Coordinates of C-alpha atoms and ligand atoms in Angstrom, one line a residue:
L1 CA 79.1 87.4 122.1
S2 CA 79.4 91.0 123.4
S3 CA 76.8 93.5 122.1
R4 CA 79.8 95.5 120.8
A5 CA 80.9 92.6 118.5
A6 CA 77.4 91.4 117.7
S7 CA 76.2 94.7 116.2
V8 CA 79.3 94.8 113.9
L9 CA 78.8 91.2 112.7
N10 CA 75.0 91.4 112.4
A11 CA 75.3 94.4 110.1
L12 CA 77.2 92.2 107.6
D13 CA 75.0 89.1 108.1
I14 CA 77.9 87.1 109.5
P15 CA 76.3 84.2 111.4
T16 CA 77.6 83.9 115.0
A17 CA 75.8 81.0 116.5
K18 CA 77.7 78.1 114.9
E19 CA 80.8 77.5 112.8
V20 CA 81.0 79.8 109.8
P21 CA 81.9 78.1 106.4
G22 CA 85.3 79.5 105.2
V23 CA 85.3 78.3 101.6
Y24 CA 83.5 79.9 98.6
D25 CA 83.7 78.5 95.1
G26 CA 80.2 79.3 93.8
T27 CA 78.8 77.7 97.0
W28 CA 79.8 78.0 100.6
T29 CA 81.5 75.0 102.2
G30 CA 84.3 74.3 104.7
S31 CA 85.1 71.2 106.6
G32 CA 88.8 71.6 107.4
E33 CA 90.5 72.9 110.6
V34 CA 88.4 75.2 112.8
L35 CA 90.0 78.6 113.2
E36 CA 89.1 81.2 115.8
S37 CA 88.7 84.8 115.0
V38 CA 89.9 86.6 118.1
C39 CA 89.2 90.3 118.8
P40 CA 92.6 91.9 119.5
T41 CA 91.1 94.6 121.7
T42 CA 89.4 92.3 124.2
G43 CA 90.5 88.7 123.5
E44 CA 86.9 87.7 122.8
V45 CA 86.4 84.9 120.4
L46 CA 84.2 86.5 117.6
A47 CA 83.5 83.4 115.6
R48 CA 84.7 79.9 114.7
V49 CA 85.4 79.4 111.0
Q50 CA 85.8 76.2 109.1
A51 CA 88.9 76.3 106.9
A52 CA 89.3 74.5 103.5
S53 CA 90.1 70.8 103.6
P54 CA 92.7 69.6 101.1
H55 CA 89.9 68.3 98.9
E56 CA 87.9 71.5 99.1
L57 CA 91.0 73.5 98.1
Q58 CA 91.5 71.3 95.0
T59 CA 87.8 71.6 94.1
A60 CA 88.0 75.4 94.5
L61 CA 91.1 75.5 92.2
A62 CA 89.4 73.4 89.6
K63 CA 86.2 75.5 89.7
S64 CA 88.3 78.7 89.4
R65 CA 89.9 77.4 86.3
E66 CA 86.5 76.7 84.8
A67 CA 85.4 80.2 85.8
Y68 CA 88.5 81.7 84.2
K69 CA 87.5 80.0 80.9
F70 CA 84.2 81.7 81.1
L71 CA 85.5 85.1 82.2
R72 CA 88.2 85.3 79.5
S73 CA 85.5 85.4 76.9
V74 CA 83.5 88.2 78.6
P75 CA 84.6 91.4 76.9
A76 CA 86.9 93.5 79.2
P77 CA 84.5 96.5 79.3
R78 CA 81.7 94.2 80.4
R79 CA 84.1 92.9 83.2
G80 CA 84.6 96.6 84.0
E81 CA 80.8 97.1 84.4
I82 CA 80.7 94.2 86.9
L83 CA 83.6 95.8 88.8
R84 CA 81.6 99.0 88.9
Q85 CA 78.7 97.1 90.5
I86 CA 81.2 95.6 93.0
R87 CA 82.4 99.1 93.7
E88 CA 78.8 100.2 94.4
A89 CA 78.1 97.2 96.6
L90 CA 81.2 97.8 98.7
A91 CA 80.6 101.5 99.0
A92 CA 77.1 100.8 100.3
K93 CA 78.7 98.7 103.2
R94 CA 81.8 100.9 103.7
D95 CA 81.2 101.9 107.3
E96 CA 80.0 98.4 108.3
L97 CA 83.1 96.7 106.7
G98 CA 85.4 99.4 108.2
A99 CA 84.0 98.6 111.6
L100 CA 84.6 94.8 111.0
I101 CA 88.2 95.6 110.1
S102 CA 88.6 97.5 113.4
L103 CA 86.9 94.7 115.4
E104 CA 88.9 91.8 113.9
M105 CA 92.2 93.3 112.9
G106 CA 92.4 96.1 115.6
K107 CA 93.1 99.2 113.5
I108 CA 91.2 102.3 114.4
R109 CA 87.9 103.1 112.7
T110 CA 89.0 105.8 110.4
E111 CA 91.7 103.6 109.1
G112 CA 89.3 100.6 108.8
V113 CA 86.9 102.7 106.7
G114 CA 89.8 104.1 104.8
E115 CA 90.9 100.6 103.9
V116 CA 87.5 99.8 102.4
Q117 CA 87.6 103.2 100.5
E118 CA 90.9 101.9 99.0
F119 CA 89.1 98.9 97.6
V120 CA 86.3 101.2 96.3
D121 CA 89.0 103.4 94.7
I122 CA 90.9 100.5 93.0
A123 CA 87.6 99.1 91.8
D124 CA 87.0 102.5 90.1
Y125 CA 90.4 102.3 88.7
G126 CA 89.7 98.8 87.4
V127 CA 86.5 100.1 85.6
G128 CA 88.6 102.6 83.7
L129 CA 91.4 100.1 83.1
S130 CA 88.9 97.6 81.5
R131 CA 88.8 99.9 78.5
M132 CA 92.5 100.8 78.5
M133 CA 94.5 97.6 78.8
N134 CA 96.0 98.2 75.5
G135 CA 98.6 96.3 73.5
R136 CA 100.8 97.8 70.9
V137 CA 101.5 97.8 67.1
V138 CA 105.2 97.6 66.4
A139 CA 106.8 98.4 63.1
S140 CA 108.1 95.3 61.3
E141 CA 111.3 95.3 59.2
R142 CA 109.7 93.0 56.7
P143 CA 107.4 94.3 53.9
G144 CA 103.8 93.3 54.3
H145 CA 104.3 92.4 58.0
S146 CA 103.1 93.8 61.2
I147 CA 103.9 93.0 64.8
L148 CA 101.4 93.2 67.6
E149 CA 102.0 92.9 71.3
V150 CA 98.8 91.4 72.8
P151 CA 97.8 91.1 76.5
N152 CA 95.7 88.1 77.4
P153 CA 94.7 86.9 80.9
L154 CA 97.0 84.6 82.7
G155 CA 94.4 82.2 84.2
V156 CA 94.1 81.6 87.9
V157 CA 95.7 84.2 90.2
A158 CA 96.1 83.2 93.9
V159 CA 96.1 86.0 96.3
L160 CA 97.8 85.2 99.6
S161 CA 97.4 88.1 102.0
A162 CA 98.6 89.4 105.4
F163 CA 96.6 90.2 108.5
N164 CA 97.3 94.0 108.6
F165 CA 95.3 94.9 105.4
P166 CA 92.7 92.2 105.5
V167 CA 90.5 93.9 102.8
A168 CA 92.5 96.4 100.6
V169 CA 95.3 94.1 99.5
Y170 CA 92.7 91.6 98.1
G171 CA 91.0 94.6 96.5
W172 CA 94.1 95.7 94.7
N173 CA 94.5 92.2 93.3
L174 CA 90.9 91.5 92.5
A175 CA 90.3 94.7 90.6
L176 CA 93.3 94.3 88.3
A177 CA 93.1 90.5 87.9
F178 CA 89.4 90.6 87.2
A179 CA 89.6 93.5 84.7
A180 CA 92.3 91.5 82.9
G181 CA 90.1 88.4 82.8
N182 CA 91.6 86.2 85.5
A183 CA 89.9 84.2 88.1
T184 CA 91.2 84.7 91.7
V185 CA 91.5 82.4 94.6
W186 CA 92.0 84.3 97.8
K187 CA 93.7 82.8 100.9
P188 CA 93.5 85.5 103.5
S189 CA 95.4 85.5 106.8
P190 CA 93.9 82.9 109.1
S191 CA 93.5 85.5 111.9
T192 CA 91.2 87.8 109.8
P193 CA 88.7 85.3 108.3
L194 CA 85.6 87.3 109.0
C195 CA 86.8 90.3 106.9
S196 CA 87.4 87.9 104.0
I197 CA 84.0 86.3 104.4
A198 CA 82.2 89.6 104.5
V199 CA 84.0 90.9 101.4
T200 CA 83.4 87.6 99.5
K201 CA 79.7 87.7 100.3
I202 CA 79.5 91.2 98.7
V203 CA 81.6 90.3 95.6
S204 CA 80.0 87.0 95.0
G205 CA 76.5 88.6 95.2
V206 CA 77.4 90.8 92.3
L207 CA 79.0 88.0 90.3
E208 CA 75.9 85.8 90.7
R209 CA 73.5 88.6 89.8
N210 CA 75.5 89.0 86.6
G211 CA 75.6 85.3 85.6
I212 CA 79.4 85.0 86.3
P213 CA 80.5 81.8 88.0
G214 CA 81.2 82.6 91.7
A215 CA 84.5 80.7 91.4
A216 CA 85.8 83.7 89.4
A217 CA 86.5 85.1 92.9
S218 CA 87.0 82.1 95.2
L219 CA 87.8 82.1 98.9
V220 CA 89.8 79.4 100.7
I221 CA 90.4 80.3 104.3
G222 CA 93.3 78.4 105.9
G223 CA 96.7 78.6 107.4
K224 CA 100.2 77.7 106.3
D225 CA 99.1 74.3 104.9
V226 CA 96.5 75.7 102.6
G227 CA 99.0 78.4 101.6
E228 CA 101.7 75.9 100.8
A229 CA 99.3 73.7 98.8
I230 CA 98.3 76.7 96.7
V231 CA 101.9 77.8 96.1
E232 CA 102.9 74.3 95.0
N233 CA 99.9 73.8 92.7
K234 CA 100.8 74.0 89.0
S235 CA 97.3 75.1 88.0
V236 CA 97.9 78.4 89.8
D237 CA 99.4 80.6 87.1
M238 CA 100.4 83.5 89.4
V239 CA 100.8 83.8 93.1
S240 CA 100.4 87.3 94.4
F241 CA 101.9 87.1 97.9
T242 CA 101.8 89.8 100.6
G243 CA 103.5 89.0 103.9
S244 CA 106.8 88.7 105.7
E245 CA 110.2 88.4 104.1
A246 CA 110.7 85.0 105.6
V247 CA 107.6 83.4 104.2
G248 CA 107.9 85.4 100.9
R249 CA 111.4 83.9 100.4
Q250 CA 110.0 80.3 100.6
V251 CA 107.0 81.2 98.4
A252 CA 109.2 82.7 95.7
K253 CA 111.5 79.6 95.6
V254 CA 108.6 77.2 95.3
V255 CA 106.7 79.2 92.6
Q256 CA 109.9 79.9 90.6
G257 CA 110.8 76.2 91.0
R258 CA 107.8 75.3 88.9
F259 CA 108.2 78.3 86.6
G260 CA 105.0 79.9 87.8
K261 CA 104.7 83.7 88.1
V262 CA 105.1 85.3 91.5
L263 CA 104.4 88.8 92.7
L264 CA 105.9 89.7 96.1
E265 CA 104.9 92.4 98.5
L266 CA 107.1 91.8 101.6
G267 CA 108.3 93.6 104.7
G268 CA 109.4 97.2 105.0
N269 CA 111.9 99.1 107.2
N270 CA 111.0 102.6 106.3
A271 CA 112.8 105.8 107.1
S272 CA 111.9 109.4 107.4
I273 CA 114.7 112.0 107.0
V274 CA 114.2 115.5 108.3
M275 CA 116.4 118.3 107.0
P276 CA 117.0 121.5 109.0
D277 CA 114.9 123.5 106.5
A278 CA 111.8 121.2 106.9
D279 CA 108.5 122.6 108.1
L280 CA 108.3 120.8 111.5
S281 CA 104.7 121.7 111.9
L282 CA 104.0 119.2 109.0
A283 CA 106.9 116.8 109.7
V284 CA 106.3 116.1 113.4
P285 CA 102.6 114.9 113.1
A286 CA 103.4 113.0 109.9
V287 CA 106.2 111.0 111.6
F288 CA 103.8 110.5 114.5
F289 CA 101.2 109.0 112.2
G290 CA 103.7 107.0 110.3
A291 CA 105.2 105.4 113.5
V292 CA 102.0 105.0 115.6
G293 CA 99.2 104.6 113.0
T294 CA 97.8 101.0 112.9
A295 CA 100.0 100.6 116.1
G296 CA 103.0 100.3 113.8
Q297 CA 101.6 97.4 111.9
R298 CA 101.6 98.8 108.4
C299 CA 104.2 97.5 105.9
T300 CA 105.0 101.3 105.4
S301 CA 105.1 102.2 109.1
T302 CA 108.0 104.6 109.9
R303 CA 110.5 102.5 111.8
R304 CA 113.6 104.7 111.4
L305 CA 113.9 108.5 111.9
Y306 CA 116.9 110.3 110.8
L307 CA 117.1 113.9 112.2
H308 CA 119.5 116.6 111.1
R309 CA 121.6 117.6 114.1
D310 CA 120.3 121.2 114.1
I311 CA 116.7 120.3 114.6
A312 CA 117.0 116.9 116.4
P313 CA 116.3 118.2 120.0
S314 CA 113.3 120.4 119.0
F315 CA 111.9 117.7 116.7
L316 CA 112.2 115.1 119.4
S317 CA 110.6 117.2 122.2
R318 CA 107.6 118.0 119.9
L319 CA 107.3 114.3 118.9
L320 CA 107.5 113.1 122.4
S321 CA 104.7 115.4 123.5
L322 CA 102.5 113.8 120.9
Y323 CA 103.4 110.4 122.1
K324 CA 102.5 111.5 125.7
S325 CA 99.0 112.3 124.6
L326 CA 98.4 108.7 123.4
G327 CA 96.4 106.2 125.3
P328 CA 94.9 102.8 124.4
G329 CA 91.3 102.8 123.4
D330 CA 88.7 100.7 121.7
P331 CA 89.5 101.1 118.0
L332 CA 85.7 101.3 117.3
A333 CA 85.5 104.5 119.4
P334 CA 85.9 107.6 117.3
A335 CA 88.5 109.4 119.5
T336 CA 90.9 106.5 119.7
L337 CA 94.3 106.8 118.1
L338 CA 96.0 103.8 119.5
G339 CA 94.6 100.4 118.9
P340 CA 96.0 97.0 120.0
L341 CA 98.6 94.8 118.4
H342 CA 96.9 92.1 116.3
T343 CA 98.0 89.0 118.3
R344 CA 99.4 88.0 121.6
A345 CA 102.5 86.8 119.8
A346 CA 103.1 90.3 118.5
V347 CA 103.4 91.6 122.1
G348 CA 106.2 89.1 122.6
I349 CA 107.9 90.3 119.4
Y350 CA 107.6 93.9 120.6
S351 CA 109.0 93.0 124.0
S352 CA 112.0 91.2 122.5
A353 CA 112.7 94.2 120.3
I354 CA 112.7 96.5 123.4
E355 CA 115.0 94.0 125.1
R356 CA 117.4 94.1 122.2
L357 CA 117.4 97.9 122.2
R358 CA 118.1 97.9 126.0
A359 CA 120.9 95.3 125.6
S360 CA 122.5 97.4 122.9
G361 CA 122.6 100.5 125.2
A362 CA 119.9 102.5 123.4
E363 CA 118.2 105.3 125.2
L364 CA 114.5 104.6 125.5
L365 CA 112.7 107.9 125.4
C366 CA 109.2 106.7 125.9
G367 CA 107.0 103.6 126.0
A368 CA 109.2 100.6 126.2
A369 CA 106.8 98.3 128.0
P370 CA 103.5 96.5 127.2
Y371 CA 100.5 97.6 129.3
A372 CA 99.8 95.5 132.3
T373 CA 96.2 94.5 132.7
G374 CA 95.8 96.7 135.8
E375 CA 96.8 99.8 133.8
L376 CA 94.0 99.3 131.2
P377 CA 90.4 100.3 131.3
G378 CA 88.2 97.2 132.1
A379 CA 86.8 97.1 128.6
L380 CA 90.3 96.5 127.1
H381 CA 91.4 93.6 129.4
G382 CA 92.3 90.6 127.4
G383 CA 93.7 92.7 124.5
N384 CA 97.2 93.0 123.2
W385 CA 98.3 96.4 124.4
V386 CA 101.8 97.9 124.1
R387 CA 103.2 101.4 124.5
P388 CA 104.6 103.1 121.4
T389 CA 108.3 103.5 121.8
V390 CA 110.9 105.9 120.7
A391 CA 114.5 104.8 121.1
V392 CA 117.9 106.4 120.4
P393 CA 120.4 103.6 119.8
T394 CA 124.1 104.4 120.6
K395 CA 124.9 104.8 116.9
V396 CA 123.4 104.0 113.5
D397 CA 124.9 100.6 113.0
L398 CA 123.1 99.1 110.0
E399 CA 124.5 95.6 110.7
H400 CA 122.7 95.6 114.1
D401 CA 119.3 93.9 114.3
V402 CA 117.6 97.0 115.8
W403 CA 118.2 98.9 112.6
R404 CA 118.1 96.0 110.1
T405 CA 115.0 94.0 110.8
E406 CA 111.4 94.9 110.6
T407 CA 109.7 94.8 114.0
F408 CA 106.0 94.7 113.3
A409 CA 105.1 97.0 116.3
P410 CA 105.3 100.7 117.2
V411 CA 109.0 101.0 117.8
L412 CA 110.8 104.0 116.3
C413 CA 114.6 104.2 116.2
V414 CA 116.2 107.6 115.9
G415 CA 119.6 108.6 114.5
V416 CA 121.2 112.0 114.1
F417 CA 123.1 113.1 110.9
D418 CA 125.1 116.0 109.6
E419 CA 124.9 115.6 105.8
L420 CA 122.0 114.5 103.6
E421 CA 124.3 112.0 101.8
E422 CA 124.9 110.2 105.1
A423 CA 121.2 110.0 105.8
I424 CA 120.5 108.6 102.3
E425 CA 123.2 106.0 102.8
W426 CA 121.5 105.0 106.1
N427 CA 118.1 104.9 104.3
N428 CA 119.5 102.6 101.7
G429 CA 121.7 100.5 103.9
V430 CA 119.1 97.9 105.0
P431 CA 117.8 94.8 103.2
Q432 CA 114.3 96.2 102.7
G433 CA 113.3 98.8 100.2
L434 CA 109.6 99.7 100.6
S435 CA 109.0 103.3 101.6
S436 CA 111.0 106.4 102.4
S437 CA 110.3 110.1 103.1
L438 CA 112.4 113.3 103.0
W439 CA 111.3 116.5 104.7
T440 CA 112.8 119.6 103.1
R441 CA 111.9 122.8 101.3
D442 CA 115.1 122.9 99.3
V443 CA 114.7 121.8 95.7
R444 CA 118.3 120.7 95.5
N445 CA 117.7 118.1 98.2
V446 CA 114.6 116.9 96.4
G447 CA 116.5 116.4 93.2
K448 CA 119.1 114.3 95.0
W449 CA 116.6 112.3 96.8
I450 CA 114.5 111.2 93.8
G451 CA 117.5 110.7 91.5
P452 CA 120.0 107.9 90.9
A453 CA 122.0 108.8 94.1
G454 CA 118.8 109.0 96.1
S455 CA 116.5 106.6 97.9
D456 CA 116.5 103.0 96.6
C457 CA 112.9 102.3 97.8
G458 CA 109.8 101.7 95.7
I459 CA 108.1 104.7 97.5
V460 CA 110.1 107.9 97.6
N461 CA 108.1 110.7 99.2
V462 CA 108.9 114.4 99.8
N463 CA 107.1 116.2 102.6
V464 CA 104.7 113.2 102.8
G465 CA 105.2 110.5 105.4
T466 CA 106.2 106.9 104.7
S467 CA 102.7 105.4 105.0
G468 CA 99.3 106.1 103.5
A469 CA 99.7 105.6 99.8
E470 CA 97.0 106.4 97.2
I471 CA 96.0 103.8 94.7
G472 CA 97.0 105.7 91.5
A473 CA 100.7 104.9 91.5
A474 CA 102.1 101.4 91.5
F475 CA 102.7 100.3 95.1
G476 CA 105.6 98.1 96.2
G477 CA 109.2 97.8 97.2
N478 CA 112.6 96.8 96.0
K479 CA 115.3 94.4 97.4
S480 CA 114.0 92.1 100.1
T481 CA 110.6 93.8 99.9
G482 CA 110.3 91.6 96.8
W483 CA 110.3 94.0 93.8
G484 CA 106.5 93.5 93.3
R485 CA 104.2 96.3 92.1
E486 CA 100.4 96.3 92.8
S487 CA 97.5 98.7 92.5
G488 CA 98.0 101.6 90.0
G489 CA 100.6 102.6 87.5
D490 CA 101.7 99.8 85.2
A491 CA 100.9 97.1 87.8
W492 CA 98.1 95.6 85.6
K493 CA 100.7 94.4 83.1
Q494 CA 101.8 91.7 85.6
Y495 CA 98.3 90.2 85.5
V496 CA 98.5 89.3 81.8
R497 CA 100.6 87.2 79.5
W498 CA 102.1 89.1 76.7
S499 CA 102.1 87.7 73.2
A500 CA 104.3 89.1 70.4
C501 CA 102.4 88.3 67.2
T502 CA 104.0 88.8 63.9
L503 CA 101.4 88.9 61.1
N504 CA 102.3 88.4 57.4
F505 CA 99.8 89.8 55.0
S506 CA 102.1 89.7 52.0
D507 CA 102.6 87.1 49.2
D508 CA 106.2 86.5 50.4
A509 CA 107.7 84.9 53.5
P510 CA 111.0 86.7 54.1
L511 CA 113.1 85.9 57.1
A512 CA 114.1 88.5 59.6
Q513 CA 117.6 90.1 59.6
G514 CA 117.8 89.2 55.8
V515 CA 118.6 85.6 56.6
S516 CA 118.5 83.4 53.5
F517 CA 117.5 79.8 53.8
A518 CA 116.4 78.8 50.2
P519 CA 116.1 75.0 49.8
Ligands
LIG601 P1 102.9 86.2 107.1 O1 104.1 86.1 106.2 O2 103.0 85.5 108.4 O3 101.6 85.6 106.3 C1 101.2 86.1 105.1 C2 100.3 85.0 104.4 O4 101.1 83.9 104.1 C3 99.2 84.5 105.3 O5 98.0 84.4 104.5 C4 99.7 83.2 105.8 O6 98.7 82.3 106.2 C5 100.4 82.7 104.6 N1 101.5 81.7 104.8 C6 102.2 81.5 105.9 N2 103.1 80.5 105.7 C7 103.0 80.2 104.4 C8 103.7 79.3 103.6 N3 104.7 78.5 104.0 N4 103.3 79.2 102.3 C9 102.3 79.9 101.8 N5 101.6 80.8 102.5 C10 102.0 80.9 103.8 O7 102.7 87.8 107.3 P2 101.7 88.5 108.3 O8 102.2 88.4 109.7 O9 100.3 88.1 108.0 O10 101.8 90.0 107.8 C11 102.8 90.9 108.2 C12 103.9 91.0 107.1 O11 103.3 91.4 105.9 C13 104.9 92.2 107.5 O12 106.2 91.7 107.2 C14 104.4 93.3 106.5 O13 105.5 94.2 106.2 C15 104.0 92.5 105.3 N6 103.2 93.3 104.4 C16 103.7 93.8 103.3 C17 102.9 94.6 102.4 C18 103.5 95.1 101.2 O14 102.7 95.6 100.4 N7 104.8 95.1 101.0 C19 101.6 94.8 102.8 C20 101.1 94.3 104.0 C21 101.9 93.5 104.8

């Protein structure tokens, strides 16, 4: 192992000499398929991890159900206190975990550390929530009666997560599910196993110190097979799935087919709209970050840019000069802004998207090719390097693939509009509905944008880019993004089952709506 990788792994006590167990259900095991964690920056194999065998998965699910039975009787504020300790333990390793995210996923260090901070923040939120997951008392029409709406935990929540947020997405789910009294079973992306092992070590340490069964937060590393087995399993009460639209569609059908609960956080195809009155000194760098940050591998990455005709030339020339300043670098180095794509396959997906754009007659303003090995510094050979690309298709044709599908790479398509209404139609005219952003200083535009004739996305920003959400609001998207909501707002309400309880404390038993049924 290179010293670069060894120092990151050693700081988190991840063994590197032999195969690493990839299952935790109170104890560490793993005898299934061996997966390789590959560094996207260099191609170096960081570790070999043993995934869950079918038997180990079943055992973990059974132990998680037992852990749930324990957890549901622990008072919620006490669960909150344990979350507070998880928060402290994570914060103490924030920089180390952030570096591991950079090493294994490929995002730059500040974004890796920010991702851990997001887990810390949502844990804080879960602490508060543990004293605020209130039900309601509803007025009854019957004398001497009262109606309560009572939230109780669901049971076992499976968290199936994507490679691009290998820590935070689990954090959002764990904090809410745990505060609400559920056990979680986490199946992370098979290409980021080390992040999930490091997090689980930290979380399980806190659980064990507090006498909570470790299977309250189980880990089952594996690929598609393990994912499918979880989704099909009737003992999993809710599947919280984050990933692509294609896989999400299958997951939704299977879970709904067994009347389980499903929460979907799927792909985005996010647009920024820039009006002529926008402050370009804010909008240009924000679009740059949205399109290029995490090398275009955020669900909220800016993929479409709609510019008003009056400012389009000046906006583009300013944006392109930022693109020109970009170069590939080790994501662990503080000055790097452009990291690699996560996998070799993603380079192929990027290249096909560029081909499609070329074939459609689009003008390619910059980028438009992967880096050849000879163009890279020696330390980056073996990594998955592509040039961030800005393209101007011949027209905004929302039936065409280049506008309609999410390419999970740094490719930005630009269209020019004359009226805000036209740009909003373009914003809404794709299958996905995750994030959107309008740049303007005119309050009339703002009212239109956030109202019924405005953006149909789950995230509707003004003078803020499409990516980089805080945890306080519910996060998620509409339409083919899956309608799920996680993190803040009212998202916790999905992690409980609601009971409507009518209580009769009178000496009569009247029926509702005055129905008479006297024998
Ligand atoms: P993916 O769909 O390939 O995989 C997601 C997870 O599903 C992984 O854990 C994978 O192992 C598992 N999986 C694969 N096939 C399965 C099956 N048949 N049954 C059950 N599980 C299965 O996604 P990815 O490439 O890891 O992530 C990128 C995608 O995730 C992008 O589309 C991105 O927009 C989306 N994403 C969405 C959000 C959001 O909040 N909306 C957040 C992050 C990522």
